[in-house]
Short mmCIF file of C-alpha atoms in Angstrom, two decimals:
data_model
loop_
_atom_site.label_atom_id
_atom_site.label_comp_id
_atom_site.label_asym_id
_atom_site.label_seq_id
_atom_site.Cartn_x
_atom_site.Cartn_y
_atom_site.Cartn_z
CA MET A 149 -149.27 100.61 -173.00
CA ASP A 150 -145.67 101.58 -173.72
CA THR A 151 -146.78 105.15 -174.48
CA LEU A 152 -148.16 105.68 -171.00
CA SER A 153 -146.10 107.75 -168.64
CA CYS A 154 -146.16 107.87 -164.87
CA SER A 155 -148.46 110.72 -163.93
CA GLY A 156 -149.68 112.36 -160.76
CA VAL A 157 -147.65 111.54 -157.71
CA ILE A 158 -145.49 108.96 -159.49
CA SER A 159 -142.44 111.02 -160.29
CA LYS A 160 -138.93 110.31 -161.44
CA ASP A 161 -137.84 110.38 -157.81
CA LEU A 162 -139.62 107.07 -157.23
CA PHE A 163 -137.58 105.35 -159.94
CA PRO A 164 -133.95 106.32 -159.39
CA ASP A 165 -131.35 105.52 -162.01
CA LEU A 166 -129.26 102.43 -161.41
CA LYS A 167 -126.21 104.52 -160.51
CA ARG A 168 -128.16 106.31 -157.78
CA ARG A 169 -129.76 103.25 -156.20
CA GLN A 170 -129.95 102.96 -152.47
CA SER A 171 -129.39 99.67 -150.72
CA ARG A 172 -132.36 97.37 -150.80
CA ASN A 173 -134.41 97.03 -147.65
CA PRO A 174 -134.08 93.35 -146.73
CA GLY A 175 -136.97 93.51 -144.31
CA HIS A 176 -139.67 94.55 -146.76
CA ILE A 177 -142.85 92.55 -146.96
CA THR A 178 -145.39 91.91 -149.66
CA ARG A 179 -148.74 93.61 -149.20
CA VAL A 180 -151.87 93.74 -151.28
CA ALA A 181 -155.18 95.40 -150.75
CA ILE A 182 -158.20 93.63 -149.36
CA ARG A 183 -161.81 94.39 -150.02
CA PRO A 184 -163.37 96.29 -147.14
CA ARG A 185 -166.34 95.27 -145.12
CA LYS A 186 -169.66 97.01 -145.74
CA SER A 187 -168.88 99.67 -143.14
CA PRO A 188 -165.08 99.94 -143.14
CA PRO A 189 -163.29 102.09 -140.60
CA ALA A 190 -161.07 104.91 -141.73
CA LYS A 191 -158.07 102.71 -141.06
CA PHE A 192 -158.00 99.00 -141.89
CA LEU A 193 -155.34 96.37 -142.32
CA VAL A 194 -153.63 95.40 -145.55
CA LYS A 195 -152.54 91.81 -145.18
CA SER A 196 -149.00 90.64 -145.83
CA HIS A 197 -148.60 87.75 -148.26
CA ALA A 198 -145.01 86.94 -147.31
CA LEU A 199 -144.85 83.43 -145.92
CA GLU A 200 -142.08 84.12 -143.46
CA HIS A 201 -143.72 87.26 -142.09
CA ASP A 202 -146.91 87.73 -140.15
CA HIS A 203 -146.77 91.51 -140.09
CA ARG A 204 -149.65 93.78 -141.01
CA GLN A 205 -149.43 97.24 -142.46
CA ALA A 206 -152.03 99.78 -141.39
CA VAL A 207 -153.05 102.24 -144.08
CA ASP A 208 -154.50 105.45 -142.74
CA TYR A 209 -157.03 106.65 -145.30
CA THR A 210 -157.69 109.82 -143.34
CA ASP A 211 -154.19 110.94 -144.33
CA PRO A 212 -154.58 113.16 -147.42
CA ASP A 213 -151.26 111.81 -148.73
CA TRP A 214 -152.13 108.11 -148.31
CA LYS A 215 -152.23 107.52 -152.07
CA SER A 216 -148.75 108.89 -152.74
CA LYS A 217 -147.40 107.00 -149.72
CA PHE A 218 -148.98 103.78 -151.01
CA GLN A 219 -147.39 104.33 -154.41
CA MET A 220 -144.01 105.07 -152.87
CA ASP A 221 -144.24 101.88 -150.84
CA PHE A 222 -145.22 99.93 -153.95
CA ALA A 223 -142.32 101.41 -155.94
CA SER A 224 -139.95 100.49 -153.13
CA ARG A 225 -141.15 96.91 -152.94
CA PHE A 226 -141.04 96.40 -156.71
CA ARG A 227 -137.67 98.00 -157.28
CA LEU A 228 -135.30 95.48 -158.80
CA PRO A 229 -132.20 94.33 -156.90
CA HIS A 230 -129.08 95.34 -158.84
CA LEU A 231 -125.38 94.60 -158.72
CA THR A 232 -124.74 98.22 -157.79
CA ASP A 233 -126.53 97.58 -154.50
CA ILE A 234 -123.53 95.44 -153.51
CA PHE A 235 -120.89 97.06 -155.73
CA PRO A 236 -121.64 100.81 -155.78
CA ASP A 237 -118.57 101.44 -157.93
CA ALA A 238 -119.51 98.88 -160.58
CA THR A 239 -119.18 100.42 -164.03
CA SER A 240 -121.24 99.63 -167.07
CA ILE A 241 -120.09 99.11 -170.64
CA PRO A 242 -121.89 99.52 -173.97
CA SER A 243 -124.14 96.59 -174.73
CA THR A 244 -122.84 93.88 -177.01
CA PHE A 245 -126.40 93.08 -178.04
CA CYS A 246 -127.30 94.94 -181.21
CA LEU A 247 -129.44 93.53 -184.00
CA ARG A 248 -128.37 96.22 -186.43
CA MET A 249 -124.78 95.06 -186.62
CA ARG A 250 -124.25 91.29 -186.51
CA THR A 251 -120.47 91.10 -186.74
CA PRO A 252 -118.84 88.75 -184.21
CA VAL A 253 -117.74 90.13 -180.88
CA THR A 254 -114.03 90.82 -180.69
CA GLY A 255 -111.65 91.53 -177.85
CA ASP A 256 -112.08 95.27 -178.26
CA PHE A 257 -115.90 95.12 -178.63
CA ALA A 258 -116.36 98.07 -176.28
CA ASP A 259 -114.67 100.34 -178.83
CA GLY A 260 -116.08 98.93 -182.03
CA TYR A 261 -119.24 96.98 -181.20
CA PRO A 262 -122.04 97.79 -181.74
CA SER A 263 -121.73 100.19 -184.64
CA ASP A 264 -121.37 103.93 -184.17
CA GLU A 265 -124.87 104.42 -185.52
CA LYS A 266 -127.38 104.35 -182.65
CA TRP A 267 -129.69 101.36 -182.52
CA HIS A 268 -133.09 102.26 -181.12
CA GLY A 269 -133.92 98.78 -179.91
CA TYR A 270 -132.99 99.21 -176.27
CA ILE A 271 -135.26 99.54 -173.26
CA ASN A 272 -134.85 102.62 -171.09
CA ASN A 273 -134.37 101.84 -167.41
CA ARG A 274 -137.27 104.16 -166.62
CA ASP A 275 -139.73 102.31 -168.86
CA ARG A 276 -142.66 100.96 -166.86
CA VAL A 277 -145.74 98.78 -167.42
CA LEU A 278 -149.04 99.37 -165.63
CA LEU A 279 -149.76 96.44 -163.31
CA LYS A 280 -153.54 96.91 -163.06
CA THR A 281 -155.64 98.21 -165.95
CA ILE A 282 -159.22 98.04 -164.65
CA HIS A 283 -160.62 100.90 -162.62
CA TYR A 284 -163.23 99.23 -160.42
CA SER A 285 -165.86 101.71 -159.30
CA SER A 286 -167.19 99.53 -156.51
CA PRO A 287 -165.85 96.74 -154.29
CA THR A 288 -168.94 94.74 -155.28
CA SER A 289 -167.97 94.65 -158.97
CA ALA A 290 -167.12 91.16 -160.19
CA GLY A 291 -163.48 90.43 -159.45
CA ALA A 292 -162.90 93.82 -157.85
CA VAL A 293 -159.60 94.40 -156.06
CA CYS A 294 -159.71 97.68 -154.19
CA ILE A 295 -157.00 99.44 -152.26
CA ASP A 296 -159.30 101.63 -150.21
CA PRO A 297 -163.02 101.56 -149.33
CA ASP A 298 -163.85 103.91 -152.21
CA CYS A 299 -161.98 101.86 -154.84
CA THR A 300 -159.71 104.79 -155.62
CA TRP A 301 -157.71 104.43 -158.83
CA VAL A 302 -154.05 104.08 -157.88
CA GLU A 303 -151.41 103.61 -160.55
CA GLN A 304 -148.97 100.77 -159.91
CA TRP A 305 -146.01 100.49 -162.27
CA VAL A 306 -143.56 97.62 -162.79
CA HIS A 307 -140.30 97.44 -164.73
CA ARG A 308 -140.39 96.76 -168.45
CA ALA A 309 -138.17 93.88 -169.62
CA GLY A 310 -135.74 93.96 -172.52
CA PRO A 311 -132.17 94.76 -173.59
CA ARG A 312 -130.47 97.76 -172.02
CA GLU A 313 -127.95 100.03 -173.73
CA GLU A 314 -125.50 99.56 -170.86
CA ILE A 315 -124.53 96.17 -169.43
CA TYR A 316 -122.61 95.13 -166.30
CA PHE A 317 -120.89 91.96 -167.49
CA LYS A 318 -118.20 91.52 -170.15
CA PRO A 319 -119.32 88.54 -172.25
CA GLU A 320 -115.85 86.99 -172.35
CA GLU A 321 -115.84 86.88 -168.53
CA VAL A 322 -119.27 85.27 -168.19
CA LYS A 323 -119.91 81.64 -167.36
CA ALA A 324 -123.65 81.11 -167.47
CA ALA A 325 -125.52 78.13 -166.04
CA ILE A 326 -129.10 76.97 -166.59
CA VAL A 327 -131.01 74.70 -164.21
CA THR A 328 -134.54 73.26 -164.44
CA CYS A 329 -136.28 72.16 -161.24
CA GLY A 330 -139.57 70.64 -160.11
CA GLY A 331 -141.78 68.64 -162.45
CA LEU A 332 -141.88 68.61 -166.22
CA CYS A 333 -143.74 71.30 -168.12
CA PRO A 334 -144.22 71.94 -171.86
CA GLY A 335 -141.76 74.59 -173.04
CA LEU A 336 -138.75 73.89 -170.84
CA ASN A 337 -136.56 73.07 -173.84
CA ASP A 338 -137.81 76.17 -175.65
CA VAL A 339 -136.65 78.40 -172.79
CA ILE A 340 -133.29 76.62 -172.50
CA ARG A 341 -132.74 76.98 -176.24
CA GLN A 342 -133.50 80.68 -176.30
CA ILE A 343 -131.35 81.47 -173.25
CA VAL A 344 -128.39 79.81 -174.95
CA ILE A 345 -128.97 81.53 -178.29
CA THR A 346 -129.33 84.98 -176.69
CA LEU A 347 -126.23 84.47 -174.55
CA GLU A 348 -124.25 83.67 -177.66
CA ILE A 349 -125.54 86.81 -179.40
CA TYR A 350 -124.15 88.81 -176.47
CA GLY A 351 -120.83 87.04 -177.02
CA VAL A 352 -120.85 84.47 -174.20
CA THR A 353 -118.95 81.28 -175.00
CA LYS A 354 -119.05 79.49 -171.64
CA ILE A 355 -122.58 78.15 -171.13
CA VAL A 356 -123.44 75.02 -169.15
CA GLY A 357 -126.50 73.15 -168.02
CA ILE A 358 -126.78 71.85 -164.46
CA PRO A 359 -128.31 68.35 -164.63
CA PHE A 360 -131.34 67.29 -162.61
CA GLY A 361 -132.21 70.48 -160.80
CA TYR A 362 -130.38 71.87 -157.81
CA ARG A 363 -129.13 68.33 -157.11
CA GLY A 364 -126.67 68.77 -159.98
CA PHE A 365 -124.70 71.39 -158.04
CA THR A 366 -123.56 68.98 -155.34
CA ASP A 367 -123.95 65.41 -156.65
CA LYS A 368 -120.43 64.35 -157.66
CA GLU A 369 -121.82 61.77 -160.08
CA LEU A 370 -123.48 64.50 -162.15
CA THR A 371 -121.37 66.67 -164.44
CA GLU A 372 -122.38 69.95 -166.02
CA MET A 373 -123.42 69.83 -169.66
CA PRO A 374 -121.71 72.22 -172.14
CA LEU A 375 -124.35 74.10 -174.14
CA SER A 376 -124.20 75.94 -177.43
CA ARG A 377 -126.51 76.83 -180.29
CA LYS A 378 -125.45 73.62 -182.01
CA VAL A 379 -126.43 71.54 -178.97
CA VAL A 380 -129.82 73.19 -178.41
CA GLN A 381 -130.80 73.91 -182.01
CA ASN A 382 -133.61 71.32 -182.17
CA VAL A 383 -134.35 70.56 -178.51
CA HIS A 384 -137.62 72.52 -178.67
CA LEU A 385 -139.03 69.91 -181.05
CA SER A 386 -139.55 67.49 -178.16
CA GLY A 387 -141.02 67.67 -174.68
CA GLY A 388 -139.32 67.24 -171.34
CA SER A 389 -136.11 68.94 -170.31
CA LEU A 390 -132.73 68.53 -171.97
CA LEU A 391 -131.16 68.99 -168.53
CA GLY A 392 -133.52 66.76 -166.56
CA VAL A 393 -135.50 67.78 -163.50
CA SER A 394 -135.73 66.80 -159.85
CA ARG A 395 -137.36 68.00 -156.66
CA GLY A 396 -135.66 69.00 -153.46
CA ALA A 397 -132.30 70.70 -153.08
CA PRO A 398 -129.06 70.68 -151.11
CA GLY A 399 -128.24 73.55 -148.79
CA ILE A 400 -127.98 77.04 -150.26
CA SER A 401 -124.40 77.43 -149.01
CA GLU A 402 -123.43 74.22 -150.80
CA ILE A 403 -125.00 75.48 -154.02
CA VAL A 404 -123.19 78.81 -153.85
CA ASP A 405 -119.94 77.03 -152.95
CA SER A 406 -120.37 74.96 -156.11
CA MET A 407 -121.05 78.09 -158.16
CA GLU A 408 -117.86 79.68 -156.85
CA GLU A 409 -115.83 76.57 -157.66
CA ARG A 410 -117.24 76.50 -161.19
CA ASP A 411 -116.83 80.29 -161.67
CA ILE A 412 -120.54 80.66 -162.51
CA ASN A 413 -121.57 84.32 -162.49
CA MET A 414 -124.93 84.04 -164.28
CA LEU A 415 -127.56 81.56 -163.15
CA PHE A 416 -130.88 81.05 -164.92
CA VAL A 417 -133.40 79.09 -162.86
CA LEU A 418 -136.52 77.57 -164.42
CA GLY A 419 -139.13 76.50 -161.90
CA GLY A 420 -142.16 77.30 -159.79
CA ASN A 421 -142.69 78.94 -156.40
CA GLY A 422 -140.37 76.62 -154.47
CA THR A 423 -137.65 76.79 -157.09
CA HIS A 424 -137.88 80.58 -157.14
CA ALA A 425 -137.62 80.67 -153.36
CA GLY A 426 -134.38 78.75 -153.77
CA ALA A 427 -133.21 81.16 -156.48
CA ASN A 428 -133.91 84.13 -154.21
CA ALA A 429 -131.99 82.46 -151.38
CA ILE A 430 -129.05 81.89 -153.75
CA HIS A 431 -129.21 85.57 -154.74
CA ASP A 432 -129.21 86.62 -151.07
CA GLU A 433 -126.26 84.35 -150.28
CA CYS A 434 -124.29 85.66 -153.26
CA SER A 435 -125.01 89.20 -152.07
CA ARG A 436 -123.90 88.32 -148.56
CA ARG A 437 -120.64 86.94 -149.92
CA LYS A 438 -120.27 89.97 -152.21
CA LEU A 439 -120.15 87.84 -155.34
CA LYS A 440 -120.80 89.50 -158.68
CA VAL A 441 -123.48 87.02 -159.75
CA ALA A 442 -126.79 87.57 -161.51
CA VAL A 443 -129.56 85.13 -160.56
CA VAL A 444 -132.62 85.31 -162.83
CA GLY A 445 -135.73 83.14 -162.70
CA VAL A 446 -138.14 82.06 -165.40
CA PRO A 447 -141.49 81.02 -163.86
CA LYS A 448 -142.39 77.45 -164.79
CA THR A 449 -145.71 76.19 -163.54
CA ILE A 450 -148.21 74.35 -165.63
CA ASP A 451 -150.88 75.32 -163.08
CA ASN A 452 -150.54 79.04 -163.97
CA ASP A 453 -150.41 79.87 -160.26
CA ILE A 454 -147.66 82.51 -160.19
CA LEU A 455 -148.76 85.90 -158.88
CA LEU A 456 -149.06 89.09 -160.95
CA MET A 457 -148.57 87.45 -164.35
CA ASP A 458 -151.02 87.01 -167.20
CA LYS A 459 -149.94 83.40 -167.56
CA THR A 460 -146.92 81.14 -167.28
CA PHE A 461 -145.43 79.01 -170.03
CA GLY A 462 -146.88 75.54 -170.51
CA PHE A 463 -150.36 76.59 -169.43
CA ASP A 464 -151.82 77.08 -172.93
CA THR A 465 -150.38 73.74 -174.02
CA ALA A 466 -151.86 72.04 -170.96
CA VAL A 467 -155.31 73.45 -171.70
CA GLU A 468 -155.03 72.40 -175.33
CA GLU A 469 -153.86 68.87 -174.51
CA ALA A 470 -156.59 68.53 -171.88
CA GLN A 471 -159.13 68.85 -174.67
CA ARG A 472 -158.19 65.39 -175.89
CA ALA A 473 -158.93 63.83 -172.52
CA ILE A 474 -162.17 65.77 -172.16
CA ASN A 475 -163.31 64.85 -175.66
CA SER A 476 -162.53 61.18 -174.98
CA ALA A 477 -164.51 61.32 -171.75
CA TYR A 478 -167.40 62.98 -173.58
CA ILE A 479 -167.43 60.34 -176.31
CA GLU A 480 -167.31 57.52 -173.78
CA ALA A 481 -170.10 59.07 -171.73
CA HIS A 482 -172.24 60.03 -174.74
CA SER A 483 -171.87 56.57 -176.27
CA ALA A 484 -172.87 54.65 -173.13
CA PHE A 485 -176.24 54.20 -171.46
CA HIS A 486 -176.18 56.63 -168.54
CA GLY A 487 -172.54 57.34 -169.25
CA ILE A 488 -170.52 59.56 -166.92
CA GLY A 489 -167.00 60.71 -167.73
CA VAL A 490 -164.64 61.99 -165.04
CA VAL A 491 -161.45 63.83 -166.04
CA LYS A 492 -158.87 64.88 -163.45
CA LEU A 493 -156.55 67.70 -164.48
CA MET A 494 -153.58 69.34 -162.79
CA GLY A 495 -154.06 72.13 -160.28
CA ARG A 496 -152.84 71.59 -156.72
CA SER A 497 -154.08 74.86 -155.26
CA SER A 498 -155.32 76.69 -158.35
CA GLY A 499 -158.01 75.58 -160.77
CA PHE A 500 -156.96 77.54 -163.85
CA ILE A 501 -156.38 74.50 -166.08
CA ALA A 502 -159.70 72.90 -165.15
CA MET A 503 -161.57 76.19 -165.59
CA HIS A 504 -160.02 77.10 -168.94
CA ALA A 505 -160.21 73.53 -170.27
CA SER A 506 -163.90 73.41 -169.36
CA LEU A 507 -164.52 76.71 -171.11
CA ALA A 508 -162.59 75.66 -174.20
CA SER A 509 -164.24 72.27 -174.61
CA GLY A 510 -167.91 73.19 -174.17
CA GLN A 511 -168.43 69.54 -173.16
CA ILE A 512 -168.16 69.83 -169.38
CA ASP A 513 -171.26 69.70 -167.19
CA ILE A 514 -169.51 70.08 -163.83
CA CYS A 515 -166.18 71.81 -163.14
CA LEU A 516 -164.69 71.42 -159.66
CA ILE A 517 -161.70 73.49 -158.52
CA PRO A 518 -159.79 73.90 -155.23
CA GLU A 519 -160.96 77.49 -154.70
CA VAL A 520 -164.65 76.60 -154.59
CA PRO A 521 -165.78 74.08 -151.93
CA PHE A 522 -168.46 71.56 -152.79
CA HIS A 523 -170.50 68.73 -151.29
CA LEU A 524 -170.86 65.36 -152.98
CA HIS A 525 -173.99 64.33 -151.08
CA GLY A 526 -177.11 66.18 -149.99
CA PRO A 527 -179.81 68.10 -151.84
CA HIS A 528 -177.28 70.54 -153.30
CA GLY A 529 -174.48 68.04 -153.83
CA VAL A 530 -172.65 67.01 -156.99
CA LEU A 531 -174.25 63.56 -157.01
CA GLY A 532 -177.78 64.96 -156.91
CA HIS A 533 -177.00 67.18 -159.89
CA LEU A 534 -175.49 64.21 -161.72
CA LYS A 535 -178.75 62.34 -161.24
CA TYR A 536 -180.59 65.31 -162.76
CA LEU A 537 -178.20 65.37 -165.73
CA ILE A 538 -178.64 61.65 -166.35
CA GLU A 539 -182.42 62.05 -166.23
CA THR A 540 -182.46 65.04 -168.58
CA LYS A 541 -179.42 64.56 -170.83
CA GLY A 542 -178.64 60.86 -170.51
CA SER A 543 -174.92 61.49 -169.89
CA ALA A 544 -172.55 63.86 -168.10
CA VAL A 545 -168.87 64.87 -167.99
CA ILE A 546 -167.05 66.12 -164.87
CA CYS A 547 -163.75 67.99 -164.88
CA VAL A 548 -161.99 68.14 -161.51
CA ALA A 549 -158.69 69.76 -160.53
CA GLU A 550 -156.38 67.50 -158.52
CA GLY A 551 -156.44 69.82 -155.50
CA ALA A 552 -160.21 70.09 -155.33
CA GLY A 553 -162.23 68.46 -152.55
CA GLN A 554 -159.25 67.42 -150.45
CA ASN A 555 -161.53 67.50 -147.40
CA LEU A 556 -163.34 64.52 -148.95
CA VAL A 557 -160.30 62.25 -149.29
CA GLU A 558 -158.06 60.61 -146.72
CA GLN A 559 -155.09 62.76 -145.73
CA THR A 560 -151.70 61.03 -145.67
CA ASN A 561 -149.72 64.01 -144.29
CA ALA A 562 -146.88 62.84 -146.54
CA LYS A 563 -144.80 65.36 -148.47
CA ASP A 564 -142.78 65.11 -151.66
CA ALA A 565 -139.13 66.17 -152.04
CA SER A 566 -140.21 69.76 -152.69
CA GLY A 567 -142.16 69.91 -149.44
CA ASN A 568 -145.55 69.78 -151.15
CA VAL A 569 -148.28 67.82 -149.38
CA VAL A 570 -149.07 64.62 -151.26
CA LEU A 571 -152.68 65.01 -152.32
CA GLY A 572 -155.38 62.40 -152.07
CA ASP A 573 -156.82 61.24 -155.39
CA ILE A 574 -160.06 63.18 -155.67
CA GLY A 575 -160.69 61.75 -159.13
CA VAL A 576 -160.77 58.17 -157.90
CA ARG A 577 -162.88 59.20 -154.90
CA ILE A 578 -165.47 60.88 -157.13
CA GLN A 579 -165.55 57.85 -159.43
CA GLN A 580 -166.15 55.52 -156.46
CA GLU A 581 -168.82 57.75 -154.94
CA ILE A 582 -170.69 58.05 -158.25
CA LYS A 583 -170.78 54.27 -158.68
CA LYS A 584 -171.89 53.77 -155.09
CA TYR A 585 -174.58 56.49 -155.30
CA PHE A 586 -176.22 55.25 -158.47
CA LYS A 587 -176.11 51.65 -157.26
CA GLU A 588 -177.90 52.68 -154.07
CA ILE A 589 -180.68 54.50 -155.93
CA GLY A 590 -181.03 51.65 -158.40
CA VAL A 591 -180.04 53.60 -161.51
CA PRO A 592 -177.45 52.03 -163.80
CA ALA A 593 -174.44 54.23 -164.56
CA ASP A 594 -171.37 53.62 -166.70
CA VAL A 595 -168.49 55.63 -165.19
CA LYS A 596 -165.20 56.20 -167.01
CA TYR A 597 -162.23 57.90 -165.31
CA ILE A 598 -159.35 59.57 -167.20
CA ASP A 599 -156.18 61.05 -165.68
CA PRO A 600 -154.00 62.55 -168.47
CA THR A 601 -151.51 64.28 -166.12
CA TYR A 602 -148.24 62.85 -167.41
CA MET A 603 -149.36 62.93 -171.04
CA ILE A 604 -149.93 66.67 -170.70
CA ARG A 605 -146.72 67.44 -168.79
CA ALA A 606 -144.43 65.60 -171.18
CA CYS A 607 -145.67 66.95 -174.50
CA ARG A 608 -144.06 69.58 -176.70
CA ALA A 609 -145.13 73.22 -176.29
CA ASN A 610 -147.70 74.50 -178.75
CA ALA A 611 -147.13 77.59 -180.90
CA THR A 612 -148.49 80.08 -178.37
CA ASP A 613 -146.33 78.72 -175.56
CA GLY A 614 -143.38 78.49 -177.95
CA ILE A 615 -143.52 82.24 -178.52
CA LEU A 616 -143.93 82.94 -174.80
CA CYS A 617 -140.95 80.70 -173.95
CA THR A 618 -138.82 82.36 -176.60
CA VAL A 619 -139.44 85.88 -175.31
CA LEU A 620 -139.09 84.87 -171.65
CA GLY A 621 -135.73 83.23 -172.37
CA GLN A 622 -134.46 86.28 -174.24
CA ASN A 623 -135.58 88.69 -171.54
CA ALA A 624 -134.03 86.58 -168.79
CA VAL A 625 -130.63 87.06 -170.47
CA HIS A 626 -131.26 90.78 -171.01
CA GLY A 627 -132.06 91.16 -167.32
CA ALA A 628 -128.89 89.38 -166.23
CA PHE A 629 -126.64 91.48 -168.47
CA ALA A 630 -128.39 94.63 -167.25
CA GLY A 631 -127.07 93.77 -163.79
CA PHE A 632 -130.34 92.72 -162.17
CA SER A 633 -130.37 89.75 -159.81
CA GLY A 634 -133.01 88.14 -157.64
CA ILE A 635 -135.60 88.86 -160.31
CA THR A 636 -137.95 86.87 -162.48
CA VAL A 637 -139.43 87.62 -165.88
CA GLY A 638 -143.10 87.41 -166.82
CA ILE A 639 -145.87 88.79 -168.95
CA CYS A 640 -148.16 91.44 -167.47
CA ASN A 641 -150.99 93.06 -169.43
CA THR A 642 -149.46 91.59 -172.63
CA HIS A 643 -146.07 93.26 -171.93
CA TYR A 644 -142.93 91.55 -170.66
CA VAL A 645 -141.74 92.76 -167.28
CA TYR A 646 -139.30 92.07 -164.45
CA PHE A 647 -140.46 91.41 -160.88
CA PRO A 648 -138.40 91.03 -157.70
CA ILE A 649 -138.75 87.34 -156.82
CA PRO A 650 -140.25 87.82 -153.30
CA GLU A 651 -143.25 89.63 -154.79
CA VAL A 652 -144.34 86.67 -156.92
CA ILE A 653 -143.69 83.70 -154.61
CA SER A 654 -145.38 84.76 -151.39
CA TYR A 655 -148.38 82.51 -152.07
CA PRO A 656 -149.94 80.72 -155.08
CA ARG A 657 -152.19 82.65 -157.43
CA ALA A 658 -155.72 81.30 -157.37
CA VAL A 659 -159.01 81.56 -159.23
CA ASP A 660 -161.23 84.26 -157.76
CA PRO A 661 -164.70 82.70 -157.35
CA ASN A 662 -166.14 86.19 -157.92
CA SER A 663 -164.16 86.74 -161.13
CA ARG A 664 -165.79 87.13 -164.49
CA MET A 665 -163.84 84.13 -165.84
CA TRP A 666 -165.26 81.78 -163.21
CA HIS A 667 -168.72 83.20 -163.82
CA ARG A 668 -168.21 82.47 -167.54
CA CYS A 669 -167.27 78.91 -166.69
CA LEU A 670 -170.42 78.48 -164.59
CA THR A 671 -172.48 79.89 -167.44
CA SER A 672 -170.89 77.40 -169.84
CA THR A 673 -171.38 74.33 -167.63
CA GLY A 674 -174.75 75.35 -166.21
CA GLN A 675 -173.82 73.88 -162.84
CA PRO A 676 -175.43 75.09 -159.61
CA ASP A 677 -173.82 75.99 -156.30
CA PHE A 678 -172.81 72.70 -154.66
CA ILE A 679 -172.86 74.03 -151.10
#
């Protein structure tokens, strides 16, 4: 993909050099295409995903230049905020990151480091990665996402991640801080470790960890933790977070006040949608105060529900660990007379873990996810299908995501410290309904319920996630030194890229019920439509 170049209407004018950047439009909104109705008008609405906006952008497809205008709008929205937006006169210096010459950084590194011989390991600022790779020929194709009624192919390019030849921070002047927020996730320590190691390669000596999420910025009882390669060398061998985690946060002004007091000018934030919203607010406040600070996020969500990315770290480990719970449920169900195993997996609004775990195990008969509604009772309900499975197979295993079927459980309207609605326990409800149903029809059933949530969250990252965490941590540091701020790093079409934070947090990514992956899951389980 790296060999592709922007063709057609995507020209160099859409991707100006950092020194020629114009000020960022603070009022931009996130827009994506929707599939048209069967008889779409020449002009239809493209819905905004931004939570704080309810605007709609009309795209006039009768305009012969609509495609180029769409691409220009996309390029504008996905342009990366940079220090030169606030400091137009900011000057760059030669990068201190060079793998060809590994001598220590000295006071006069700009003159003698790296070596005079060019190292061809840098990323050009004009390098791009193609966001979408499938050319759908029809809006009725499985999983199709079309921009216009004719499913016209429109190239959409995002910024490639990696080290730049010019940097905007002198390493000896950097104080970098790392903070982990939200819940636990496999791989947190791997990312922390790699951020520290990469910072040291650049020549940074002042690196600290902020304990227990954003709380650590303002809680006087919590002190920052000095970090170095020696401190983090083996932290990836265990789960959890070296820095601790917590939900909720003090005010953004208080956080930025604390950063000013501590002289922090690089902040690396590991967390999900809410944490990234906080990181973006910190970036905006630093910009407002005209502080030379780089704020870079690393998406952390075990649910894999961050927009535009192939996957987030911890997801592969979660799917792998879920196999143990599913296999235990299968053995219990298969070994009992009319045995039924119920496994509840994580997934508040997105059923990726449940779907992939069901596909991987080959032992699931029913997979229930938040994106696909279902009935428990009735001729097409889950319980009726369970009865069929017991009659034909003698046992059954159900995998349910925690956010599925919330219309079937009692709503508490309570919220956690992050503002997330406290979900009802759909796993327990399904277990109770199964027992009640089979008792009423006079058929014995042995129901076992397994909830492995905390066992999965607290474990060490597997090899695949370990690699992903390593590269994400490295690229987060590269992005900060390149002068970008208000960005996050992710993997897109197998390549590592930078996104402006607002474009990935506007709403949670979800399983498309018309996607090929969900169809594959249905083929594997053999389950019917439960509506």
